[in-house]
Each structure stands twice: as structure tokens, then as C-alpha cells.
PDB file of C-alpha atoms in Angstrom:
ATOM      1  CA  MET A   1      76.794  76.706 299.295  1.00 41.00           C
ATOM      2  CA  THR A   2      75.242  78.591 296.387  1.00 53.00           C
ATOM      3  CA  GLN A   3      77.186  80.244 293.644  1.00 88.00           C
ATOM      4  CA  TYR A   4      74.559  82.819 292.887  1.00 96.00           C
ATOM      5  CA  ASN A   5      75.499  86.330 293.217  1.00 97.00           C
ATOM      6  CA  PRO A   6      72.600  88.803 292.824  1.00 98.00           C
ATOM      7  CA  ASP A   7      75.051  91.673 292.557  1.00 98.00           C
ATOM      8  CA  THR A   8      75.919  90.311 289.031  1.00 98.00           C
ATOM      9  CA  GLN A   9      72.509  91.116 287.739  1.00 98.00           C
ATOM     10  CA  ARG A  10      72.379  94.950 288.878  1.00 98.00           C
ATOM     11  CA  LEU A  11      71.963  97.526 286.182  1.00 98.00           C
ATOM     12  CA  PHE A  12      73.163 100.988 286.925  1.00 98.00           C
ATOM     13  CA  PHE A  13      70.699 103.303 285.257  1.00 98.00           C
ATOM     14  CA  ASP A  14      70.840 106.892 286.407  1.00 98.00           C
ATOM     15  CA  GLY A  15      68.055 107.477 288.450  1.00 98.00           C
ATOM     16  CA  LEU A  16      67.036 104.195 289.472  1.00 98.00           C
ATOM     17  CA  ASP A  17      68.853 102.125 292.532  1.00 98.00           C
ATOM     18  CA  ASN A  18      67.095  98.706 292.193  1.00 98.00           C
ATOM     19  CA  CYS A  19      67.205  97.968 288.138  1.00 98.00           C
ATOM     20  CA  ARG A  20      68.381  94.472 287.504  1.00 98.00           C
ATOM     21  CA  GLU A  21      68.306  91.762 284.943  1.00 98.00           C
ATOM     22  CA  LEU A  22      66.529  88.686 285.772  1.00 98.00           C
ATOM     23  CA  GLY A  23      68.717  86.703 283.489  1.00 98.00           C
ATOM     24  CA  GLY A  24      71.769  84.794 285.201  1.00 97.00           C
ATOM     25  CA  MET A  25      70.030  83.345 287.597  1.00 98.00           C
ATOM     26  CA  PRO A  26      71.202  79.491 288.163  1.00 97.00           C
ATOM     27  CA  LEU A  27      68.298  76.933 287.602  1.00 97.00           C
ATOM     28  CA  SER A  28      67.603  73.653 287.953  1.00 93.00           C
ATOM     29  CA  ASN A  29      69.425  70.988 285.455  1.00 85.00           C
ATOM     30  CA  GLY A  30      72.243  73.038 284.689  1.00 91.00           C
ATOM     31  CA  ASN A  31      70.102  75.858 283.101  1.00 94.00           C
ATOM     32  CA  ILE A  32      70.388  79.694 283.485  1.00 97.00           C
ATOM     33  CA  PHE A  33      67.828  82.031 283.218  1.00 98.00           C
ATOM     34  CA  LYS A  34      67.996  83.598 279.725  1.00 98.00           C
ATOM     35  CA  LYS A  35      69.207  87.339 279.776  1.00 98.00           C
ATOM     36  CA  ASN A  36      67.800  90.370 277.958  1.00 98.00           C
ATOM     37  CA  ILE A  37      64.046  89.330 277.973  1.00 98.00           C
ATOM     38  CA  PHE A  38      62.895  90.863 281.539  1.00 99.00           C
ATOM     39  CA  LEU A  39      64.189  93.387 283.874  1.00 99.00           C
ATOM     40  CA  ARG A  40      62.684  94.395 287.436  1.00 98.00           C
ATOM     41  CA  SER A  41      63.237  98.001 288.704  1.00 98.00           C
ATOM     42  CA  ASP A  42      62.245 100.428 291.145  1.00 98.00           C
ATOM     43  CA  SER A  43      59.799 103.087 290.015  1.00 98.00           C
ATOM     44  CA  LEU A  44      60.456 105.299 286.741  1.00 98.00           C
ATOM     45  CA  SER A  45      58.390 108.274 287.935  1.00 98.00           C
ATOM     46  CA  ASP A  46      61.132 110.430 288.559  1.00 97.00           C
ATOM     47  CA  LEU A  47      63.186 110.074 285.570  1.00 98.00           C
ATOM     48  CA  ASN A  48      63.892 113.004 283.127  1.00 97.00           C
ATOM     49  CA  GLU A  49      63.815 112.652 279.554  1.00 97.00           C
ATOM     50  CA  ALA A  50      67.502 111.628 278.939  1.00 98.00           C
ATOM     51  CA  GLN A  51      66.919 108.901 281.932  1.00 98.00           C
ATOM     52  CA  VAL A  52      64.167 107.631 280.476  1.00 98.00           C
ATOM     53  CA  ASN A  53      65.649 107.568 276.619  1.00 98.00           C
ATOM     54  CA  SER A  54      68.863 105.525 278.114  1.00 98.00           C
ATOM     55  CA  LEU A  55      66.250 102.908 278.960  1.00 98.00           C
ATOM     56  CA  VAL A  56      64.728 102.876 275.610  1.00 98.00           C
ATOM     57  CA  GLU A  57      68.098 102.955 273.805  1.00 98.00           C
ATOM     58  CA  TYR A  58      69.146  99.675 275.924  1.00 98.00           C
ATOM     59  CA  GLY A  59      65.979  97.591 274.419  1.00 98.00           C
ATOM     60  CA  VAL A  60      62.907  98.648 276.944  1.00 98.00           C
ATOM     61  CA  GLY A  61      60.192  98.397 274.844  1.00 98.00           C
ATOM     62  CA  CYS A  62      57.422  97.036 277.440  1.00 98.00           C
ATOM     63  CA  VAL A  63      56.710  98.339 280.961  1.00 98.00           C
ATOM     64  CA  ILE A  64      54.419  97.024 283.458  1.00 98.00           C
ATOM     65  CA  ASP A  65      53.824  99.303 286.461  1.00 98.00           C
ATOM     66  CA  LEU A  66      52.743  97.004 289.158  1.00 98.00           C
ATOM     67  CA  ARG A  67      51.686 100.028 291.633  1.00 98.00           C
ATOM     68  CA  SER A  68      48.165 101.114 292.477  1.00 97.00           C
ATOM     69  CA  GLU A  69      45.935 103.363 290.407  1.00 96.00           C
ATOM     70  CA  ALA A  70      46.303 105.861 293.373  1.00 96.00           C
ATOM     71  CA  GLU A  71      50.229 105.840 292.876  1.00 97.00           C
ATOM     72  CA  ILE A  72      50.230 106.328 289.215  1.00 97.00           C
ATOM     73  CA  ALA A  73      47.688 108.795 289.203  1.00 96.00           C
ATOM     74  CA  ASN A  74      49.688 110.758 292.086  1.00 96.00           C
ATOM     75  CA  TYR A  75      53.192 110.343 290.289  1.00 97.00           C
ATOM     76  CA  GLY A  76      52.710 109.235 286.796  1.00 97.00           C
ATOM     77  CA  ASN A  77      55.187 107.246 284.657  1.00 98.00           C
ATOM     78  CA  PRO A  78      56.829 108.531 281.858  1.00 98.00           C
ATOM     79  CA  MET A  79      56.717 105.308 279.808  1.00 98.00           C
ATOM     80  CA  GLN A  80      53.047 106.313 279.134  1.00 95.00           C
ATOM     81  CA  HIS A  81      53.858 108.895 276.993  1.00 90.00           C
ATOM     82  CA  ARG A  82      56.604 107.154 274.653  1.00 95.00           C
ATOM     83  CA  SER A  83      55.068 105.803 271.673  1.00 95.00           C
ATOM     84  CA  GLU A  84      57.763 103.006 271.341  1.00 96.00           C
ATOM     85  CA  VAL A  85      57.170 101.713 274.550  1.00 98.00           C
ATOM     86  CA  LYS A  86      53.955  99.295 275.294  1.00 98.00           C
ATOM     87  CA  PHE A  87      52.835 100.426 278.936  1.00 98.00           C
ATOM     88  CA  TYR A  88      50.528  98.279 280.979  1.00 98.00           C
ATOM     89  CA  PRO A  89      49.205  99.402 284.149  1.00 98.00           C
ATOM     90  CA  CYS A  90      48.524  96.168 286.164  1.00 98.00           C
ATOM     91  CA  SER A  91      48.121  96.984 289.961  1.00 97.00           C
ATOM     92  CA  LEU A  92      49.253  94.727 292.379  1.00 98.00           C
ATOM     93  CA  PHE A  93      47.415  96.617 294.980  1.00 96.00           C
ATOM     94  CA  VAL A  94      43.981  97.438 296.424  1.00 91.00           C
ATOM     95  CA  GLY A  95      43.913 100.711 297.742  1.00 93.00           C
ATOM     96  CA  ASN A  96      46.861 103.624 298.427  1.00 94.00           C
ATOM     97  CA  PRO A  97      49.803 102.219 300.323  1.00 94.00           C
ATOM     98  CA  GLU A  98      50.386 105.799 301.027  1.00 91.00           C
ATOM     99  CA  ALA A  99      47.171 106.068 303.119  1.00 92.00           C
ATOM    100  CA  VAL A 100      47.472 105.271 306.845  1.00 85.00           C
ATOM    101  CA  GLU A 101      43.998 103.902 306.850  1.00 94.00           C
ATOM    102  CA  ASP A 102      44.325 101.532 303.737  1.00 96.00           C
ATOM    103  CA  LYS A 103      43.412  98.062 305.014  1.00 96.00           C
ATOM    104  CA  THR A 104      46.532  96.385 303.669  1.00 96.00           C
ATOM    105  CA  MET A 105      48.726  98.959 305.578  1.00 96.00           C
ATOM    106  CA  VAL A 106      46.861  98.641 308.922  1.00 97.00           C
ATOM    107  CA  PHE A 107      47.342  94.571 308.219  1.00 97.00           C
ATOM    108  CA  LEU A 108      50.979  95.462 307.747  1.00 97.00           C
ATOM    109  CA  GLN A 109      51.273  96.952 311.408  1.00 97.00           C
ATOM    110  CA  THR A 110      50.596  93.564 313.122  1.00 98.00           C
ATOM    111  CA  HIS A 111      51.799  91.171 310.006  1.00 98.00           C
ATOM    112  CA  HIS A 112      55.031  90.742 308.059  1.00 98.00           C
ATOM    113  CA  LEU A 113      55.318  92.137 304.193  1.00 98.00           C
ATOM    114  CA  GLY A 114      55.249  88.287 303.046  1.00 98.00           C
ATOM    115  CA  ASP A 115      51.894  87.819 304.615  1.00 98.00           C
ATOM    116  CA  PHE A 116      50.824  90.795 302.304  1.00 98.00           C
ATOM    117  CA  TYR A 117      52.642  88.905 299.366  1.00 98.00           C
ATOM    118  CA  CYS A 118      50.511  85.633 300.166  1.00 98.00           C
ATOM    119  CA  MET A 119      47.225  87.849 300.493  1.00 97.00           C
ATOM    120  CA  LEU A 120      48.257  89.454 297.016  1.00 97.00           C
ATOM    121  CA  LEU A 121      48.320  86.058 295.270  1.00 98.00           C
ATOM    122  CA  LYS A 122      45.030  85.232 296.861  1.00 97.00           C
ATOM    123  CA  GLU A 123      43.312  88.433 296.296  1.00 97.00           C
ATOM    124  CA  LEU A 124      44.620  89.100 293.123  1.00 98.00           C
ATOM    125  CA  PRO A 125      45.320  86.232 290.923  1.00 98.00           C
ATOM    126  CA  ASP A 126      43.829  87.612 287.773  1.00 98.00           C
ATOM    127  CA  LYS A 127      46.195  90.535 288.017  1.00 98.00           C
ATOM    128  CA  VAL A 128      49.158  88.136 288.753  1.00 98.00           C
ATOM    129  CA  ILE A 129      48.153  85.988 285.692  1.00 98.00           C
ATOM    130  CA  GLN A 130      47.317  89.259 283.562  1.00 98.00           C
ATOM    131  CA  VAL A 131      51.670  90.409 284.520  1.00 98.00           C
ATOM    132  CA  LEU A 132      52.918  86.712 283.463  1.00 98.00           C
ATOM    133  CA  ARG A 133      50.927  86.676 280.038  1.00 98.00           C
ATOM    134  CA  ILE A 134      52.060  89.960 279.232  1.00 98.00           C
ATOM    135  CA  LEU A 135      55.643  88.908 280.038  1.00 98.00           C
ATOM    136  CA  LYS A 136      54.790  85.822 278.207  1.00 98.00           C
ATOM    137  CA  ASN A 137      53.564  87.727 274.771  1.00 98.00           C
ATOM    138  CA  GLU A 138      55.570  90.642 274.398  1.00 98.00           C
ATOM    139  CA  ASN A 139      58.385  90.223 271.748  1.00 97.00           C
ATOM    140  CA  THR A 140      60.816  92.988 273.312  1.00 98.00           C
ATOM    141  CA  LEU A 141      62.789  93.720 276.684  1.00 98.00           C
ATOM    142  CA  CYS A 142      60.123  93.957 279.379  1.00 98.00           C
ATOM    143  CA  LEU A 143      60.791  95.856 282.733  1.00 98.00           C
ATOM    144  CA  PHE A 144      57.977  95.281 285.616  1.00 99.00           C
ATOM    145  CA  HIS A 145      58.096  97.566 288.570  1.00 98.00           C
ATOM    146  CA  CYS A 146      56.472  98.857 291.378  1.00 98.00           C
ATOM    147  CA  ALA A 147      57.651 101.739 293.641  1.00 98.00           C
ATOM    148  CA  HIS A 148      60.896 100.467 295.551  1.00 98.00           C
ATOM    149  CA  GLY A 149      60.933  97.101 293.134  1.00 98.00           C
ATOM    150  CA  LYS A 150      61.222  94.902 296.118  1.00 98.00           C
ATOM    151  CA  ASP A 151      57.585  93.923 297.307  1.00 98.00           C
ATOM    152  CA  ARG A 152      55.036  93.702 294.300  1.00 98.00           C
ATOM    153  CA  THR A 153      58.114  93.560 291.782  1.00 98.00           C
ATOM    154  CA  GLY A 154      59.495  91.088 294.179  1.00 98.00           C
ATOM    155  CA  VAL A 155      56.580  88.632 293.927  1.00 98.00           C
ATOM    156  CA  ILE A 156      56.468  88.423 290.061  1.00 98.00           C
ATOM    157  CA  ALA A 157      60.482  87.768 289.825  1.00 98.00           C
ATOM    158  CA  ALA A 158      59.894  84.837 292.608  1.00 98.00           C
ATOM    159  CA  ILE A 159      56.961  83.583 290.595  1.00 98.00           C
ATOM    160  CA  LEU A 160      58.944  83.624 287.351  1.00 98.00           C
ATOM    161  CA  TYR A 161      62.112  82.140 289.156  1.00 98.00           C
ATOM    162  CA  LEU A 162      59.929  79.125 290.717  1.00 98.00           C
ATOM    163  CA  LEU A 163      58.735  78.408 287.364  1.00 98.00           C
ATOM    164  CA  THR A 164      61.801  77.935 285.922  1.00 98.00           C
ATOM    165  CA  GLY A 165      63.692  76.133 288.602  1.00 98.00           C
ATOM    166  CA  ALA A 166      65.672  78.534 290.533  1.00 98.00           C
ATOM    167  CA  SER A 167      66.631  77.342 294.078  1.00 98.00           C
ATOM    168  CA  ARG A 168      64.931  78.542 297.229  1.00 98.00           C
ATOM    169  CA  GLU A 169      67.921  80.031 298.472  1.00 98.00           C
ATOM    170  CA  ASP A 170      68.803  81.864 295.321  1.00 98.00           C
ATOM    171  CA  ILE A 171      65.012  83.165 295.370  1.00 98.00           C
ATOM    172  CA  ILE A 172      65.499  84.783 298.734  1.00 98.00           C
ATOM    173  CA  LEU A 173      69.009  85.974 298.006  1.00 98.00           C
ATOM    174  CA  ASN A 174      67.468  87.803 294.801  1.00 98.00           C
ATOM    175  CA  TYR A 175      65.040  89.085 297.044  1.00 98.00           C
ATOM    176  CA  GLU A 176      67.013  90.550 300.205  1.00 98.00           C
ATOM    177  CA  VAL A 177      69.365  92.671 298.109  1.00 98.00           C
ATOM    178  CA  SER A 178      66.261  95.432 297.547  1.00 98.00           C
ATOM    179  CA  TYR A 179      67.025  97.044 300.865  1.00 98.00           C
ATOM    180  CA  LYS A 180      70.980  96.968 300.352  1.00 98.00           C
ATOM    181  CA  TYR A 181      70.283  98.572 297.058  1.00 98.00           C
ATOM    182  CA  LYS A 182      68.005 101.271 297.805  1.00 98.00           C
ATOM    183  CA  TYR A 183      69.156 101.826 301.459  1.00 97.00           C
ATOM    184  CA  ASP A 184      70.010 105.345 301.473  1.00 96.00           C
ATOM    185  CA  TYR A 185      66.464 106.175 300.395  1.00 96.00           C
ATOM    186  CA  LEU A 186      64.934 103.522 302.618  1.00 97.00           C
ATOM    187  CA  SER A 187      66.616 103.756 305.482  1.00 97.00           C
ATOM    188  CA  ASP A 188      65.640 107.340 305.439  1.00 96.00           C
ATOM    189  CA  LEU A 189      61.956 106.740 305.125  1.00 95.00           C
ATOM    190  CA  GLU A 190      62.294 103.978 307.822  1.00 96.00           C
ATOM    191  CA  LYS A 191      63.427 106.782 310.451  1.00 96.00           C
ATOM    192  CA  ASP A 192      60.363 108.509 310.099  1.00 93.00           C
ATOM    193  CA  LYS A 193      57.960 105.189 310.273  1.00 95.00           C
ATOM    194  CA  PRO A 194      56.485 104.294 313.555  1.00 95.00           C
ATOM    195  CA  ASP A 195      58.028 101.264 315.329  1.00 97.00           C
ATOM    196  CA  ASN A 196      55.539  98.689 314.031  1.00 97.00           C
ATOM    197  CA  MET A 197      55.606  99.713 310.323  1.00 97.00           C
ATOM    198  CA  LYS A 198      59.772 100.302 310.227  1.00 97.00           C
ATOM    199  CA  HIS A 199      59.650  96.578 308.852  1.00 98.00           C
ATOM    200  CA  THR A 200      57.715  97.459 305.771  1.00 97.00           C
ATOM    201  CA  MET A 201      60.981  99.256 304.177  1.00 97.00           C
ATOM    202  CA  ARG A 202      62.994  96.478 304.356  1.00 98.00           C
ATOM    203  CA  SER A 203      63.511  93.253 302.311  1.00 98.00           C
ATOM    204  CA  ASP A 204      64.262  90.846 305.318  1.00 98.00           C
ATOM    205  CA  ARG A 205      64.501  87.223 304.388  1.00 98.00           C
ATOM    206  CA  ILE A 206      61.577  86.110 306.571  1.00 98.00           C
ATOM    207  CA  ASN A 207      59.092  87.647 304.107  1.00 98.00           C
ATOM    208  CA  MET A 208      60.245  85.262 301.211  1.00 98.00           C
ATOM    209  CA  GLU A 209      60.500  82.625 303.328  1.00 98.00           C
ATOM    210  CA  ILE A 210      56.832  83.150 304.351  1.00 98.00           C
ATOM    211  CA  PHE A 211      55.797  83.523 300.742  1.00 98.00           C
ATOM    212  CA  LEU A 212      57.559  80.278 299.482  1.00 98.00           C
ATOM    213  CA  ASP A 213      56.129  78.441 302.435  1.00 98.00           C
ATOM    214  CA  PHE A 214      52.499  79.130 301.590  1.00 98.00           C
ATOM    215  CA  ILE A 215      53.487  77.950 297.904  1.00 98.00           C
ATOM    216  CA  ASP A 216      54.340  74.628 299.734  1.00 98.00           C
ATOM    217  CA  SER A 217      51.600  74.405 301.842  1.00 98.00           C
ATOM    218  CA  GLU A 218      48.698  75.491 299.766  1.00 98.00           C
ATOM    219  CA  TYR A 219      49.797  74.180 296.473  1.00 98.00           C
ATOM    220  CA  SER A 220      52.387  71.320 297.108  1.00 98.00           C
ATOM    221  CA  GLY A 221      55.565  73.365 296.125  1.00 97.00           C
ATOM    222  CA  ASP A 222      54.565  73.964 292.845  1.00 98.00           C
ATOM    223  CA  ILE A 223      53.623  77.795 291.560  1.00 98.00           C
ATOM    224  CA  ARG A 224      52.282  76.137 288.351  1.00 98.00           C
ATOM    225  CA  ASN A 225      49.319  74.416 290.550  1.00 98.00           C
ATOM    226  CA  TYR A 226      48.531  78.101 291.609  1.00 98.00           C
ATOM    227  CA  LEU A 227      48.380  79.464 288.049  1.00 98.00           C
ATOM    228  CA  ILE A 228      46.116  76.468 286.765  1.00 98.00           C
ATOM    229  CA  ALA A 229      43.710  76.846 289.435  1.00 98.00           C
ATOM    230  CA  ASN A 230      43.484  80.720 288.496  1.00 98.00           C
ATOM    231  CA  GLY A 231      42.876  80.082 284.877  1.00 98.00           C
ATOM    232  CA  MET A 232      46.289  79.930 283.433  1.00 98.00           C
ATOM    233  CA  GLN A 233      46.504  77.261 280.566  1.00 98.00           C
ATOM    234  CA  GLN A 234      49.309  74.594 281.179  1.00 98.00           C
ATOM    235  CA  SER A 235      50.477  75.348 277.393  1.00 98.00           C
ATOM    236  CA  GLU A 236      50.980  79.295 278.295  1.00 98.00           C
ATOM    237  CA  ILE A 237      52.852  78.280 281.280  1.00 98.00           C
ATOM    238  CA  ASP A 238      55.189  75.992 279.350  1.00 98.00           C
ATOM    239  CA  GLU A 239      55.457  78.792 276.791  1.00 98.00           C
ATOM    240  CA  LEU A 240      56.569  81.165 279.531  1.00 98.00           C
ATOM    241  CA  ILE A 241      59.119  78.723 280.986  1.00 98.00           C
ATOM    242  CA  HIS A 242      60.508  77.874 277.280  1.00 98.00           C
ATOM    243  CA  LYS A 243      60.862  81.990 276.585  1.00 98.00           C
ATOM    244  CA  CYS A 244      62.680  82.334 280.007  1.00 98.00           C
ATOM    245  CA  THR A 245      65.170  79.264 279.630  1.00 96.00           C
ATOM    246  CA  ALA A 246      65.428  78.300 276.022  1.00 80.00           C
TER     247      ALA A 246
END
């Protein structure tokens, strides 16, 4: 039975429901994922100036926005205008998730979110590696986020945890709690979705199981094989792992 409790990583910033430390995750060989280097979150777009200030005062000096170009254009990001924060738009979605005719949204009418996560790895390896390189290179507290902080954000978090030796069950637990943390908001959205799209508002464990099974079957259970196959150097991987665990 795991001793990991994802609630211990939750951060309570006003205006954010799903902001969390990556640090504190138990890893293999008794290691612990290092704190105060990476945060994951839901969207920052609705934060007012005082709420943004609280993140900056906490130490956030780098923000990676994983949303699509359309999402950023529609909703903006207040961190784009903060001179003390490095802002990186790194879309992990081709198209617009708010468009019903979007090919990915049509795909999700008959597939699990986990299948989308696998598609993301296959179609956007350059973006995945770009995100990891930013996280490796920035010497400040980095926050990465998407819209709800569960899907695209969950994929990057899972990759970091796979790299550093978190257990399969703990990675799944870390993924599952997004729906709980954003329940009030997501459950309202879910009511208005057609039955075959309600699942996209949730973070059911099967989605992360599909993703992890894909790594097992296609890359011998080692996420490093995926990264190396798509251009990341072993030395870069070692540096990122060291940053997360030293």
C-alpha cells in the first residue's frame, strides 16, 4: 500500500483550484522529488493583479502555458505582461479544444482521454521536449499549466515522475485528484456536455493507465527511450533528473 498522499502537495492560491507542488513525491531508492522547483496548475487567465502578485511573491519566475494558440489568444495570460517572469507558450494541442468540430474533440467522442495523451506524445514530441528543456534550464521556480491542470499538465507531470522513479500507482493517484480539486467547476461543465463527452471533464484513472501502458508497450517501460528517440540527449535527461532529485 502506498504511503503517498497527493493532498500534501496541493497549494491554496486564491483563484486557483488545482495548483500543486511536484515536490514531495516518493521515488525509488528512497528518494523524494525535490520541492520548490516545479509547480503544476490550472489556467492563470482569470487571475487578477493581486492574485498574480501572490504567485510572483511565492517565487514563480517562469510560466509555461501548454494551451493551444487559440486558447491563449481567447483568454490571454497575465504572466505575459510581467517583466520579472519568463513566459513560454508551448502548445500541447493542435487546433482548438473549444471547437466542437476540432479533430481531437471528435476523436474524444469515441476514445478515452488517455488515448489523446498517447496521441500527444506521437504528434508533438518536439513540444514535449521543448517543455522539458525549459524546465531543465530555468534557474527559478517554474509553473506549467493548461486549462484545468489535468490533461496536458498531467502528461508533463507524469513524464517527470516516470523519469525520476515514481511508482505507477502514485503517478495515477497524482493524476486522479484533478477532478476532485476542480469538482465544482468541472462537474458544472460536465452537465452541459453530451453523454459521449462527459468523460473529458474527469480525470479517471483509466486515462493514466492507458498512457502508462503505451510507454510500457512502445518504449519498454522507459520514458527515456521516447525522449532519446525524439532528439533529447542522455546528458540532458541526466541533468533534468539530477535537478529533480539532488
